[in-house]
PDB file of C-alpha atoms in Angstrom:
ATOM      1  CA  MET A 992      -8.078   6.596  -3.886  1.00 77.00           C
ATOM      2  CA  PHE A 993      -5.190   6.754  -1.426  1.00 81.00           C
ATOM      3  CA  GLU A 994      -3.673   3.557  -2.838  1.00 81.00           C
ATOM      4  CA  VAL A 995      -3.707   4.636  -6.484  1.00 79.00           C
ATOM      5  CA  THR A 996      -2.621   8.230  -5.794  1.00 79.00           C
ATOM      6  CA  THR A 997       0.470   7.180  -3.852  1.00 82.00           C
ATOM      7  CA  LEU A 998       2.382   4.106  -5.065  1.00 78.00           C
ATOM      8  CA  GLY A 999      -0.381   2.256  -6.920  1.00 77.00           C
ATOM      9  CA  GLN A1000      -0.374   4.066 -10.272  1.00 77.00           C
ATOM     10  CA  PRO A1001       3.433   4.352 -10.670  1.00 80.00           C
ATOM     11  CA  LEU A1002       3.965   0.654  -9.877  1.00 80.00           C
ATOM     12  CA  GLU A1003       1.123  -0.343 -12.217  1.00 77.00           C
ATOM     13  CA  VAL A1004       2.652   1.646 -15.080  1.00 78.00           C
ATOM     14  CA  ILE A1005       6.140   0.192 -14.532  1.00 80.00           C
ATOM     15  CA  LYS A1006       4.760  -3.348 -14.203  1.00 74.00           C
ATOM     16  CA  THR A1007       2.807  -3.131 -17.468  1.00 71.00           C
ATOM     17  CA  THR A1008       5.775  -1.572 -19.267  1.00 75.00           C
ATOM     18  CA  MET A1009       8.026  -4.470 -18.225  1.00 75.00           C
ATOM     19  CA  ALA A1010       5.395  -7.074 -19.161  1.00 67.00           C
ATOM     20  CA  ALA A1011       5.044  -5.538 -22.627  1.00 65.00           C
ATOM     21  CA  ASN A1012       8.797  -5.020 -23.145  1.00 71.00           C
ATOM     22  CA  ARG A1013      10.204  -8.275 -21.831  1.00 68.00           C
ATOM     23  CA  GLY A1014      13.759  -7.269 -22.664  1.00 72.00           C
ATOM     24  CA  ASP A1015      13.633  -4.337 -20.238  1.00 74.00           C
ATOM     25  CA  SER A1016      15.115  -4.504 -16.769  1.00 76.00           C
ATOM     26  CA  PHE A1017      13.412  -2.727 -13.879  1.00 77.00           C
ATOM     27  CA  ALA A1018      15.790   0.215 -14.334  1.00 79.00           C
ATOM     28  CA  GLY A1019      15.159   0.239 -18.092  1.00 80.00           C
ATOM     29  CA  ALA A1020      11.388   0.275 -17.657  1.00 78.00           C
ATOM     30  CA  LEU A1021      11.681   3.015 -15.045  1.00 80.00           C
ATOM     31  CA  GLY A1022      13.781   5.063 -17.461  1.00 81.00           C
ATOM     32  CA  ARG A1023      11.240   4.501 -20.231  1.00 79.00           C
ATOM     33  CA  VAL A1024       8.415   5.707 -17.968  1.00 77.00           C
ATOM     34  CA  TRP A1025      10.476   8.631 -16.657  1.00 79.00           C
ATOM     35  CA  GLY A1026      11.152   9.723 -20.229  1.00 76.00           C
ATOM     36  CA  ARG A1027       7.447  10.373 -20.744  1.00 70.00           C
ATOM     37  CA  GLY A1028       7.466  13.316 -18.374  1.00 69.00           C
ATOM     38  CA  GLY A1029       9.448  12.669 -15.224  1.00 73.00           C
ATOM     39  CA  VAL A1030       7.334  12.033 -12.140  1.00 72.00           C
ATOM     40  CA  LEU A1031       4.174  12.884 -14.072  1.00 69.00           C
ATOM     41  CA  GLY A1032       5.014  10.090 -16.511  1.00 68.00           C
ATOM     42  CA  CYS A1033       4.139   7.653 -13.739  1.00 70.00           C
ATOM     43  CA  TYR A1034       0.618   9.057 -13.573  1.00 68.00           C
ATOM     44  CA  LEU A1035      -0.182   8.999 -17.265  1.00 63.00           C
ATOM     45  CA  PRO A1036      -2.345   6.189 -18.689  1.00 55.00           C
ATOM     46  CA  ARG A1037      -0.699   2.800 -18.602  1.00 51.00           C
ATOM     47  CA  PRO A1038       1.105   2.006 -21.876  1.00 49.00           C
ATOM     48  CA  ASN A1039      -0.724  -0.092 -24.400  1.00 45.00           C
ATOM     49  CA  SER A1040       0.055  -3.764 -24.893  1.00 41.00           C
ATOM     50  CA  MET A1041       3.100  -2.907 -27.000  1.00 41.00           C
ATOM     51  CA  GLY A1042       4.475  -0.774 -24.200  1.00 42.00           C
ATOM     52  CA  GLU A1043       3.821   2.365 -26.226  1.00 45.00           C
ATOM     53  CA  HIS A1044       2.393   5.514 -24.770  1.00 45.00           C
ATOM     54  CA  PRO A1045      -0.348   7.558 -26.471  1.00 43.00           C
ATOM     55  CA  PHE A1046       1.446  10.866 -25.800  1.00 41.00           C
ATOM     56  CA  PRO A1047       4.587  12.315 -27.425  1.00 41.00           C
ATOM     57  CA  ARG A1048       7.830  12.715 -25.510  1.00 41.00           C
ATOM     58  CA  PRO A1049       8.731  16.002 -23.821  1.00 41.00           C
ATOM     59  CA  GLY A1050      10.157  18.511 -26.257  1.00 42.00           C
ATOM     60  CA  GLU A1051       8.107  17.390 -29.261  1.00 40.00           C
ATOM     61  CA  THR A1052       5.480  19.727 -30.694  1.00 39.00           C
ATOM     62  CA  HIS A1053       1.908  18.659 -31.353  1.00 39.00           C
ATOM     63  CA  VAL A1054      -1.617  19.985 -31.408  1.00 38.00           C
ATOM     64  CA  PHE A1055      -3.655  18.985 -28.404  1.00 37.00           C
ATOM     65  CA  THR A1056      -7.236  19.727 -27.401  1.00 39.00           C
ATOM     66  CA  PRO A1057      -8.160  18.668 -23.864  1.00 41.00           C
ATOM     67  CA  GLY A1058     -11.811  19.285 -22.987  1.00 41.00           C
ATOM     68  CA  LEU A1059     -13.033  22.779 -23.880  1.00 36.00           C
ATOM     69  CA  PHE A1060      -9.537  24.286 -24.152  1.00 37.00           C
ATOM     70  CA  SER A1061      -7.336  24.310 -27.238  1.00 39.00           C
ATOM     71  CA  TYR A1062      -3.566  24.555 -27.057  1.00 38.00           C
ATOM     72  CA  HIS A1063      -1.988  24.826 -30.474  1.00 39.00           C
ATOM     73  CA  LYS A1064       1.594  23.749 -31.088  1.00 41.00           C
ATOM     74  CA  ILE A1065       2.611  23.455 -27.466  1.00 43.00           C
ATOM     75  CA  THR A1066       5.344  21.180 -26.217  1.00 43.00           C
ATOM     76  CA  ALA A1067       4.576  17.636 -25.181  1.00 46.00           C
ATOM     77  CA  LYS A1068       5.696  18.447 -21.644  1.00 46.00           C
ATOM     78  CA  LEU A1069       2.718  20.804 -21.347  1.00 45.00           C
ATOM     79  CA  VAL A1070       0.550  18.096 -22.867  1.00 47.00           C
ATOM     80  CA  VAL A1071       1.673  15.751 -20.112  1.00 47.00           C
ATOM     81  CA  ILE A1072       0.747  18.305 -17.437  1.00 46.00           C
ATOM     82  CA  ALA A1073      -2.581  19.159 -19.087  1.00 45.00           C
ATOM     83  CA  THR A1074      -3.667  15.541 -19.384  1.00 49.00           C
ATOM     84  CA  ASN A1075      -2.429  14.420 -15.999  1.00 50.00           C
ATOM     85  CA  MET A1076      -5.469  15.660 -14.067  1.00 53.00           C
ATOM     86  CA  SER A1077      -7.990  13.923 -16.336  1.00 55.00           C
ATOM     87  CA  VAL A1078      -6.019  10.693 -16.111  1.00 60.00           C
ATOM     88  CA  ILE A1079      -5.685  10.681 -12.333  1.00 66.00           C
ATOM     89  CA  THR A1080      -9.386  11.555 -12.075  1.00 71.00           C
ATOM     90  CA  GLN A1081     -10.204   8.414 -14.054  1.00 69.00           C
ATOM     91  CA  ALA A1082      -7.847   6.436 -11.831  1.00 72.00           C
ATOM     92  CA  TRP A1083      -9.664   7.778  -8.762  1.00 79.00           C
ATOM     93  CA  ILE A1084     -13.032   6.758 -10.204  1.00 78.00           C
ATOM     94  CA  GLU A1085     -11.836   3.241 -11.007  1.00 77.00           C
ATOM     95  CA  ALA A1086      -9.996   2.759  -7.716  1.00 79.00           C
ATOM     96  CA  SER A1087     -12.846   4.050  -5.551  1.00 83.00           C
ATOM     97  CA  THR A1088     -15.577   2.021  -7.300  1.00 86.00           C
ATOM     98  CA  LYS A1089     -13.679  -1.257  -7.536  1.00 85.00           C
ATOM     99  CA  GLY A1090     -12.316  -0.775  -4.013  1.00 85.00           C
ATOM    100  CA  ALA A1091     -15.791  -0.238  -2.598  1.00 87.00           C
ATOM    101  CA  VAL A1092     -17.139  -3.323  -4.386  1.00 91.00           C
ATOM    102  CA  LEU A1093     -14.176  -5.417  -3.247  1.00 89.00           C
ATOM    103  CA  LEU A1094     -14.441  -4.452   0.431  1.00 87.00           C
ATOM    104  CA  PHE A1095     -18.213  -4.951   0.578  1.00 89.00           C
ATOM    105  CA  VAL A1096     -18.405  -8.269  -1.294  1.00 92.00           C
ATOM    106  CA  ALA A1097     -15.219  -9.742   0.205  1.00 91.00           C
ATOM    107  CA  SER A1098     -16.372  -8.864   3.749  1.00 89.00           C
ATOM    108  CA  GLU A1099     -19.754 -10.514   3.245  1.00 91.00           C
ATOM    109  CA  ALA A1100     -18.340 -13.601   1.543  1.00 93.00           C
ATOM    110  CA  GLU A1101     -15.647 -13.997   4.202  1.00 92.00           C
ATOM    111  CA  TYR A1102     -18.197 -13.590   6.990  1.00 90.00           C
ATOM    112  CA  TYR A1103     -20.537 -16.247   5.578  1.00 93.00           C
ATOM    113  CA  ALA A1104     -17.657 -18.610   4.858  1.00 93.00           C
ATOM    114  CA  ARG A1105     -16.585 -18.362   8.512  1.00 91.00           C
ATOM    115  CA  SER A1106     -20.201 -18.812   9.662  1.00 91.00           C
ATOM    116  CA  PHE A1107     -20.215 -22.155   7.817  1.00 93.00           C
ATOM    117  CA  GLY A1108     -17.122 -23.242   9.732  1.00 91.00           C
ATOM    118  CA  ALA A1109     -14.341 -22.334   7.269  1.00 91.00           C
ATOM    119  CA  GLN A1110     -10.883 -21.644   8.651  1.00 90.00           C
ATOM    120  CA  GLU A1111      -9.449 -18.124   8.318  1.00 89.00           C
ATOM    121  CA  PHE A1112      -7.305 -19.025   5.288  1.00 92.00           C
ATOM    122  CA  VAL A1113     -10.214 -20.650   3.409  1.00 94.00           C
ATOM    123  CA  ALA A1114     -12.568 -17.820   4.409  1.00 93.00           C
ATOM    124  CA  GLY A1115     -10.025 -15.256   3.229  1.00 92.00           C
ATOM    125  CA  VAL A1116      -9.596 -16.995  -0.134  1.00 95.00           C
ATOM    126  CA  THR A1117     -13.387 -17.224  -0.522  1.00 95.00           C
ATOM    127  CA  GLY A1118     -13.841 -13.527   0.253  1.00 93.00           C
ATOM    128  CA  GLY A1119     -11.022 -12.466  -2.058  1.00 94.00           C
ATOM    129  CA  VAL A1120     -12.253 -14.597  -4.974  1.00 95.00           C
ATOM    130  CA  ALA A1121     -15.827 -13.339  -4.619  1.00 95.00           C
ATOM    131  CA  GLY A1122     -14.682  -9.721  -4.285  1.00 93.00           C
ATOM    132  CA  GLY A1123     -12.328  -9.995  -7.267  1.00 92.00           C
ATOM    133  CA  ILE A1124     -15.009 -11.423  -9.535  1.00 93.00           C
ATOM    134  CA  ALA A1125     -17.556  -8.829  -8.408  1.00 93.00           C
ATOM    135  CA  GLN A1126     -15.248  -5.857  -8.989  1.00 89.00           C
ATOM    136  CA  ALA A1127     -14.238  -7.163 -12.425  1.00 87.00           C
ATOM    137  CA  TYR A1128     -17.777  -7.531 -13.742  1.00 89.00           C
ATOM    138  CA  ALA A1129     -19.331  -4.597 -11.876  1.00 87.00           C
ATOM    139  CA  THR A1130     -16.776  -1.856 -12.542  1.00 84.00           C
ATOM    140  CA  MET A1131     -13.552  -2.789 -14.335  1.00 76.00           C
ATOM    141  CA  GLY A1132     -14.978  -3.519 -17.789  1.00 72.00           C
ATOM    142  CA  PHE A1133     -16.518  -0.066 -18.011  1.00 74.00           C
ATOM    143  CA  CYS A1134     -13.484   1.655 -16.471  1.00 74.00           C
ATOM    144  CA  THR A1135     -11.083  -0.084 -18.860  1.00 68.00           C
ATOM    145  CA  CYS A1136     -13.293   0.939 -21.775  1.00 70.00           C
ATOM    146  CA  MET A1137     -13.182   4.576 -20.655  1.00 71.00           C
ATOM    147  CA  LYS A1138      -9.382   4.430 -20.478  1.00 66.00           C
ATOM    148  CA  THR A1139      -9.359   3.111 -24.045  1.00 63.00           C
ATOM    149  CA  VAL A1140     -11.645   5.979 -25.049  1.00 68.00           C
ATOM    150  CA  GLU A1141      -9.254   8.562 -23.579  1.00 66.00           C
ATOM    151  CA  ILE A1142      -6.184   6.981 -25.184  1.00 62.00           C
ATOM    152  CA  THR A1143      -8.002   6.962 -28.548  1.00 63.00           C
ATOM    153  CA  ARG A1144      -8.906  10.641 -28.192  1.00 67.00           C
ATOM    154  CA  HIS A1145      -5.353  11.677 -27.288  1.00 65.00           C
ATOM    155  CA  LYS A1146      -3.831   9.681 -30.142  1.00 63.00           C
ATOM    156  CA  VAL A1147      -6.130  11.502 -32.562  1.00 67.00           C
ATOM    157  CA  ALA A1148      -5.253  14.855 -30.987  1.00 70.00           C
ATOM    158  CA  ALA A1149      -1.513  14.108 -31.171  1.00 66.00           C
ATOM    159  CA  VAL A1150      -1.610  14.099 -34.995  1.00 69.00           C
ATOM    160  CA  GLY A1151      -3.357  17.470 -35.162  1.00 73.00           C
ATOM    161  CA  VAL A1152      -6.956  16.310 -35.638  1.00 72.00           C
ATOM    162  CA  LYS A1153      -9.688  17.585 -33.367  1.00 77.00           C
ATOM    163  CA  PRO A1154     -10.708  14.567 -31.279  1.00 73.00           C
ATOM    164  CA  PRO A1155     -14.328  13.547 -30.781  1.00 74.00           C
ATOM    165  CA  GLY A1156     -15.797  13.938 -27.337  1.00 74.00           C
ATOM    166  CA  THR A1157     -15.410  11.210 -24.725  1.00 70.00           C
ATOM    167  CA  PHE A1158     -19.095  10.308 -24.840  1.00 75.00           C
ATOM    168  CA  ALA A1159     -19.077  10.240 -28.656  1.00 78.00           C
ATOM    169  CA  VAL A1160     -16.220   7.720 -28.718  1.00 75.00           C
ATOM    170  CA  PHE A1161     -17.912   5.654 -26.022  1.00 76.00           C
ATOM    171  CA  MET A1162     -21.214   5.555 -27.927  1.00 81.00           C
ATOM    172  CA  ASP A1163     -19.375   4.635 -31.148  1.00 80.00           C
ATOM    173  CA  ILE A1164     -17.929   1.583 -29.375  1.00 76.00           C
ATOM    174  CA  TYR A1165     -21.352   0.722 -27.993  1.00 80.00           C
ATOM    175  CA  ARG A1166     -23.074   1.020 -31.399  1.00 85.00           C
ATOM    176  CA  LYS A1167     -20.457  -1.145 -33.128  1.00 83.00           C
ATOM    177  CA  GLU A1168     -19.893  -3.794 -30.471  1.00 78.00           C
ATOM    178  CA  GLY A1169     -22.683  -3.441 -27.935  1.00 81.00           C
ATOM    179  CA  ILE A1170     -22.303  -4.240 -24.254  1.00 78.00           C
ATOM    180  CA  ARG A1171     -19.709  -6.900 -25.101  1.00 75.00           C
ATOM    181  CA  GLY A1172     -17.516  -4.227 -26.649  1.00 72.00           C
ATOM    182  CA  ILE A1173     -17.757  -2.131 -23.497  1.00 75.00           C
ATOM    183  CA  ASN A1174     -16.718  -5.146 -21.422  1.00 75.00           C
ATOM    184  CA  LYS A1175     -14.175  -6.589 -23.843  1.00 69.00           C
ATOM    185  CA  GLY A1176     -11.613  -8.751 -22.063  1.00 66.00           C
ATOM    186  CA  VAL A1177     -13.523  -8.656 -18.782  1.00 76.00           C
ATOM    187  CA  ASN A1178     -13.400 -12.468 -18.421  1.00 77.00           C
ATOM    188  CA  ALA A1179      -9.588 -12.388 -18.446  1.00 73.00           C
ATOM    189  CA  VAL A1180      -9.684  -9.521 -15.956  1.00 78.00           C
ATOM    190  CA  ALA A1181     -12.017 -11.534 -13.719  1.00 85.00           C
ATOM    191  CA  ILE A1182      -9.597 -14.494 -13.680  1.00 84.00           C
ATOM    192  CA  ARG A1183      -6.734 -12.181 -12.796  1.00 82.00           C
ATOM    193  CA  GLN A1184      -8.695 -10.390 -10.058  1.00 88.00           C
ATOM    194  CA  MET A1185     -10.047 -13.547  -8.436  1.00 91.00           C
ATOM    195  CA  THR A1186      -6.558 -15.097  -8.265  1.00 92.00           C
ATOM    196  CA  ASN A1187      -5.089 -11.782  -7.102  1.00 90.00           C
ATOM    197  CA  TRP A1188      -7.482 -11.106  -4.259  1.00 93.00           C
ATOM    198  CA  GLY A1189      -8.109 -14.734  -3.364  1.00 94.00           C
ATOM    199  CA  SER A1190      -4.367 -15.101  -2.770  1.00 94.00           C
ATOM    200  CA  ARG A1191      -3.984 -11.725  -1.048  1.00 93.00           C
ATOM    201  CA  PHE A1192      -6.822 -12.182   1.421  1.00 93.00           C
ATOM    202  CA  GLY A1193      -6.090 -15.857   2.045  1.00 94.00           C
ATOM    203  CA  LEU A1194      -2.338 -15.491   2.528  1.00 94.00           C
ATOM    204  CA  SER A1195      -2.833 -12.373   4.671  1.00 93.00           C
ATOM    205  CA  ARG A1196      -5.178 -14.262   6.988  1.00 92.00           C
ATOM    206  CA  LEU A1197      -2.684 -17.127   7.108  1.00 93.00           C
ATOM    207  CA  ALA A1198       0.084 -14.664   8.001  1.00 93.00           C
ATOM    208  CA  GLU A1199      -2.125 -13.185  10.734  1.00 92.00           C
ATOM    209  CA  GLN A1200      -2.509 -16.648  12.241  1.00 91.00           C
ATOM    210  CA  GLY A1201       1.263 -17.078  12.185  1.00 92.00           C
ATOM    211  CA  ILE A1202       1.787 -13.718  13.893  1.00 93.00           C
ATOM    212  CA  ARG A1203      -0.728 -14.639  16.605  1.00 91.00           C
ATOM    213  CA  LYS A1204       1.131 -17.882  17.297  1.00 91.00           C
ATOM    214  CA  ALA A1205       4.523 -16.160  17.275  1.00 91.00           C
ATOM    215  CA  THR A1206       3.367 -13.440  19.701  1.00 90.00           C
ATOM    216  CA  GLY A1207       1.336 -15.712  21.969  1.00 89.00           C
ATOM    217  CA  LYS A1208      -2.028 -14.176  21.064  1.00 88.00           C
ATOM    218  CA  ALA A1209      -5.184 -16.282  21.225  1.00 85.00           C
ATOM    219  CA  GLU A1210      -7.120 -17.127  18.056  1.00 81.00           C
ATOM    220  CA  GLY A1211      -9.319 -14.196  17.109  1.00 75.00           C
ATOM    221  CA  GLU A1212      -7.442 -11.793  19.372  1.00 83.00           C
ATOM    222  CA  LYS A1213      -6.987  -8.312  17.925  1.00 85.00           C
ATOM    223  CA  LEU A1214      -3.665  -7.598  16.204  1.00 88.00           C
ATOM    224  CA  ALA A1215      -1.730  -4.359  16.510  1.00 89.00           C
ATOM    225  CA  ALA A1216      -1.667  -2.039  13.494  1.00 88.00           C
ATOM    226  CA  TRP A1217       1.932  -2.931  12.586  1.00 91.00           C
ATOM    227  CA  GLU A1218       1.068  -6.644  12.793  1.00 92.00           C
ATOM    228  CA  LYS A1219      -1.845  -6.181  10.374  1.00 91.00           C
ATOM    229  CA  ILE A1220       0.396  -4.237   7.993  1.00 93.00           C
ATOM    230  CA  ALA A1221       3.137  -6.883   8.203  1.00 94.00           C
ATOM    231  CA  ALA A1222       0.648  -9.710   7.518  1.00 93.00           C
ATOM    232  CA  SER A1223      -0.895  -7.833   4.595  1.00 93.00           C
ATOM    233  CA  GLY A1224       2.504  -7.015   3.116  1.00 94.00           C
ATOM    234  CA  LEU A1225       3.568 -10.655   3.295  1.00 94.00           C
ATOM    235  CA  GLY A1226       0.314 -11.870   1.750  1.00 93.00           C
ATOM    236  CA  GLY A1227       0.478  -9.288  -1.018  1.00 93.00           C
ATOM    237  CA  GLY A1228       4.083 -10.041  -1.904  1.00 93.00           C
ATOM    238  CA  LEU A1229       3.549 -13.803  -2.098  1.00 92.00           C
ATOM    239  CA  SER A1230       0.499 -13.273  -4.316  1.00 91.00           C
ATOM    240  CA  ALA A1231       2.715 -12.352  -7.264  1.00 89.00           C
ATOM    241  CA  TRP A1232       2.881 -16.087  -8.097  1.00 89.00           C
ATOM    242  CA  ASN A1233       0.345 -15.480 -10.876  1.00 86.00           C
ATOM    243  CA  GLN A1234       2.520 -13.008 -12.792  1.00 86.00           C
ATOM    244  CA  PRO A1235       2.569 -15.334 -15.866  1.00 87.00           C
ATOM    245  CA  ILE A1236      -1.197 -14.750 -16.193  1.00 82.00           C
ATOM    246  CA  GLU A1237      -0.550 -11.007 -16.410  1.00 78.00           C
ATOM    247  CA  VAL A1238       2.268 -11.406 -18.957  1.00 82.00           C
ATOM    248  CA  ILE A1239       0.100 -13.716 -21.093  1.00 82.00           C
ATOM    249  CA  ARG A1240      -2.803 -11.244 -20.945  1.00 73.00           C
ATOM    250  CA  VAL A1241      -0.596  -8.358 -22.074  1.00 73.00           C
ATOM    251  CA  GLU A1242       0.841 -10.424 -24.957  1.00 77.00           C
ATOM    252  CA  MET A1243      -2.603 -11.556 -26.113  1.00 73.00           C
ATOM    253  CA  GLN A1244      -3.725  -7.934 -26.366  1.00 63.00           C
ATOM    254  CA  SER A1245      -0.522  -6.869 -28.096  1.00 66.00           C
ATOM    255  CA  LYS A1246      -0.320  -5.884 -31.773  1.00 60.00           C
ATOM    256  CA  THR A1247       3.300  -7.009 -32.050  1.00 66.00           C
ATOM    257  CA  VAL A1248       4.356  -8.108 -35.538  1.00 68.00           C
ATOM    258  CA  ASP A1249       6.481 -11.253 -35.300  1.00 76.00           C
ATOM    259  CA  PRO A1250       6.598 -14.085 -37.872  1.00 81.00           C
ATOM    260  CA  ASN A1251       7.101 -16.578 -35.039  1.00 82.00           C
ATOM    261  CA  ARG A1252       4.010 -15.367 -33.212  1.00 84.00           C
ATOM    262  CA  PRO A1253       0.853 -17.481 -33.654  1.00 83.00           C
ATOM    263  CA  ALA A1254      -1.807 -15.793 -35.770  1.00 78.00           C
ATOM    264  CA  LYS A1255      -4.596 -16.784 -33.399  1.00 79.00           C
ATOM    265  CA  LEU A1256      -3.521 -16.576 -29.796  1.00 76.00           C
ATOM    266  CA  THR A1257      -4.947 -18.773 -27.069  1.00 79.00           C
ATOM    267  CA  VAL A1258      -3.695 -18.890 -23.501  1.00 80.00           C
ATOM    268  CA  GLY A1259      -1.780 -22.074 -24.306  1.00 85.00           C
ATOM    269  CA  SER A1260      -0.226 -20.843 -27.552  1.00 87.00           C
ATOM    270  CA  THR A1261       0.687 -17.511 -25.963  1.00 85.00           C
ATOM    271  CA  LEU A1262       2.347 -19.288 -23.057  1.00 89.00           C
ATOM    272  CA  LYS A1263       4.354 -21.424 -25.499  1.00 90.00           C
ATOM    273  CA  TYR A1264       5.342 -18.396 -27.606  1.00 88.00           C
ATOM    274  CA  ILE A1265       6.575 -16.389 -24.601  1.00 88.00           C
ATOM    275  CA  TYR A1266       8.479 -19.376 -23.228  1.00 90.00           C
ATOM    276  CA  GLN A1267      10.170 -20.074 -26.572  1.00 89.00           C
ATOM    277  CA  SER A1268      11.037 -16.380 -27.042  1.00 87.00           C
ATOM    278  CA  ASN A1269      12.150 -15.434 -23.529  1.00 85.00           C
ATOM    279  CA  GLY A1270      12.222 -18.589 -21.425  1.00 89.00           C
ATOM    280  CA  ILE A1271      10.838 -18.870 -17.910  1.00 89.00           C
ATOM    281  CA  LYS A1272      12.181 -15.392 -17.100  1.00 86.00           C
ATOM    282  CA  GLY A1273       9.900 -13.934 -19.758  1.00 85.00           C
ATOM    283  CA  LEU A1274       6.841 -15.258 -17.928  1.00 88.00           C
ATOM    284  CA  TYR A1275       7.936 -13.462 -14.765  1.00 87.00           C
ATOM    285  CA  ARG A1276       9.058 -10.217 -16.409  1.00 81.00           C
ATOM    286  CA  GLY A1277       7.729  -7.327 -14.341  1.00 81.00           C
ATOM    287  CA  VAL A1278       7.427  -9.420 -11.175  1.00 86.00           C
ATOM    288  CA  THR A1279       9.502  -6.941  -9.112  1.00 85.00           C
ATOM    289  CA  PRO A1280       7.093  -3.985  -9.443  1.00 86.00           C
ATOM    290  CA  ARG A1281       4.218  -6.492  -9.275  1.00 86.00           C
ATOM    291  CA  ILE A1282       5.419  -7.626  -5.837  1.00 91.00           C
ATOM    292  CA  GLY A1283       5.637  -3.992  -4.731  1.00 89.00           C
ATOM    293  CA  LEU A1284       2.172  -3.292  -6.132  1.00 87.00           C
ATOM    294  CA  GLY A1285       0.735  -6.401  -4.468  1.00 89.00           C
ATOM    295  CA  VAL A1286       2.244  -5.457  -1.109  1.00 93.00           C
ATOM    296  CA  TRP A1287       0.911  -1.895  -1.271  1.00 91.00           C
ATOM    297  CA  GLN A1288      -2.572  -2.814  -2.533  1.00 90.00           C
ATOM    298  CA  THR A1289      -2.966  -5.524   0.080  1.00 91.00           C
ATOM    299  CA  ILE A1290      -1.819  -3.259   2.908  1.00 92.00           C
ATOM    300  CA  CYS A1291      -4.377  -0.671   1.765  1.00 89.00           C
ATOM    301  CA  MET A1292      -7.290  -3.035   1.105  1.00 88.00           C
ATOM    302  CA  VAL A1293      -6.781  -5.777   3.703  1.00 88.00           C
ATOM    303  CA  GLY A1294      -4.798  -4.295   6.605  1.00 87.00           C
ATOM    304  CA  MET A1295      -6.113  -0.743   6.370  1.00 88.00           C
ATOM    305  CA  GLY A1296      -9.495  -2.114   5.285  1.00 85.00           C
ATOM    306  CA  ASP A1297      -9.782  -3.957   8.598  1.00 85.00           C
ATOM    307  CA  MET A1298      -8.756  -0.785  10.445  1.00 86.00           C
ATOM    308  CA  ALA A1299     -11.413   1.181   8.531  1.00 84.00           C
ATOM    309  CA  LYS A1300     -14.054  -1.378   9.550  1.00 82.00           C
ATOM    310  CA  GLU A1301     -13.069  -0.941  13.186  1.00 82.00           C
ATOM    311  CA  ALA A1302     -13.322   2.844  12.818  1.00 84.00           C
ATOM    312  CA  VAL A1303     -16.815   2.504  11.301  1.00 82.00           C
ATOM    313  CA  GLU A1304     -17.788   0.196  14.142  1.00 81.00           C
ATOM    314  CA  ARG A1305     -16.699   2.770  16.727  1.00 84.00           C
ATOM    315  CA  LEU A1306     -18.555   5.562  14.920  1.00 86.00           C
ATOM    316  CA  THR A1307     -21.812   3.728  14.296  1.00 84.00           C
ATOM    317  CA  GLY A1308     -21.928   1.188  17.104  1.00 78.00           C
ATOM    318  CA  ASP A1309     -22.812  -1.520  14.572  1.00 77.00           C
ATOM    319  CA  GLN A1310     -21.045  -4.892  14.508  1.00 73.00           C
ATOM    320  CA  VAL A1311     -18.823  -5.107  11.401  1.00 68.00           C
ATOM    321  CA  THR A1312     -18.580  -8.439   9.616  1.00 61.00           C
ATOM    322  CA  ALA A1313     -15.268 -10.150   8.693  1.00 56.00           C
ATOM    323  CA  LYS A1314     -13.362  -8.010  11.201  1.00 56.00           C
ATOM    324  CA  HIS A1315      -9.930  -9.294  12.295  1.00 53.00           C
TER     325      HIS A1315
END
């Protein structure tokens, strides 16, 4: 919750905006996000795959019905404020559930990998991959579906039609598409998460080893808080190598109309289309906020996660697994 409330959500929104609008610079994407409502624009739902936002711009007039309250013909700036709390609440739910799954599964997988003789880097990769897969299939499919439900409701409300309830939209998706509809795209999310967290945990553990050698600490010796944060930041930043996967995912979900775009997109055809349209730079569009996001998420989940384990150990007296 701390991660997403601070820098996590703003960086995620900017990153997705740049991936969807590959012609935008970092400053251009930031301006686009800022135009949705200033600081609050960074905490609205991430734009869709075309980089569009479900809400009108400040100053426009629309009918909007959030929850049990009806606001008729109010400005979009008030809409932004009214919807912000429901959006950040959803972000808290997603972040807390997937974070809990990640920390638990990654800790266990890393512990057992080390018990079988794996080095810290290999154990870290193993823990991160297992945690990433678990959080994707256990929580992120449902959470992504609920975000889609909210965006659908607000789009309907923006044109002056009373939107159906959240549960009604959710059940409509379930009736039409079943459990697969609820978890649509979860396989792609799982690939992204396993490469994300496998890299972040593995590279962070590798950086910790380097810090121990540089400071003369013995293997397994406890690191200072700033050393953990530095190692996590380095591991998170270097983990942005898989940005092309994110850009390809966004393009595959896009509804962009382009005669040069393949009718049926596969990973290979999407990669070729992006490369032909924007070159190698297009595949790494959005990498700057992605590096920032990776650094911050890894500091929170790896560095601070280890510190949290130590705090739990002191409180309970139990031995915590995968503690560094």
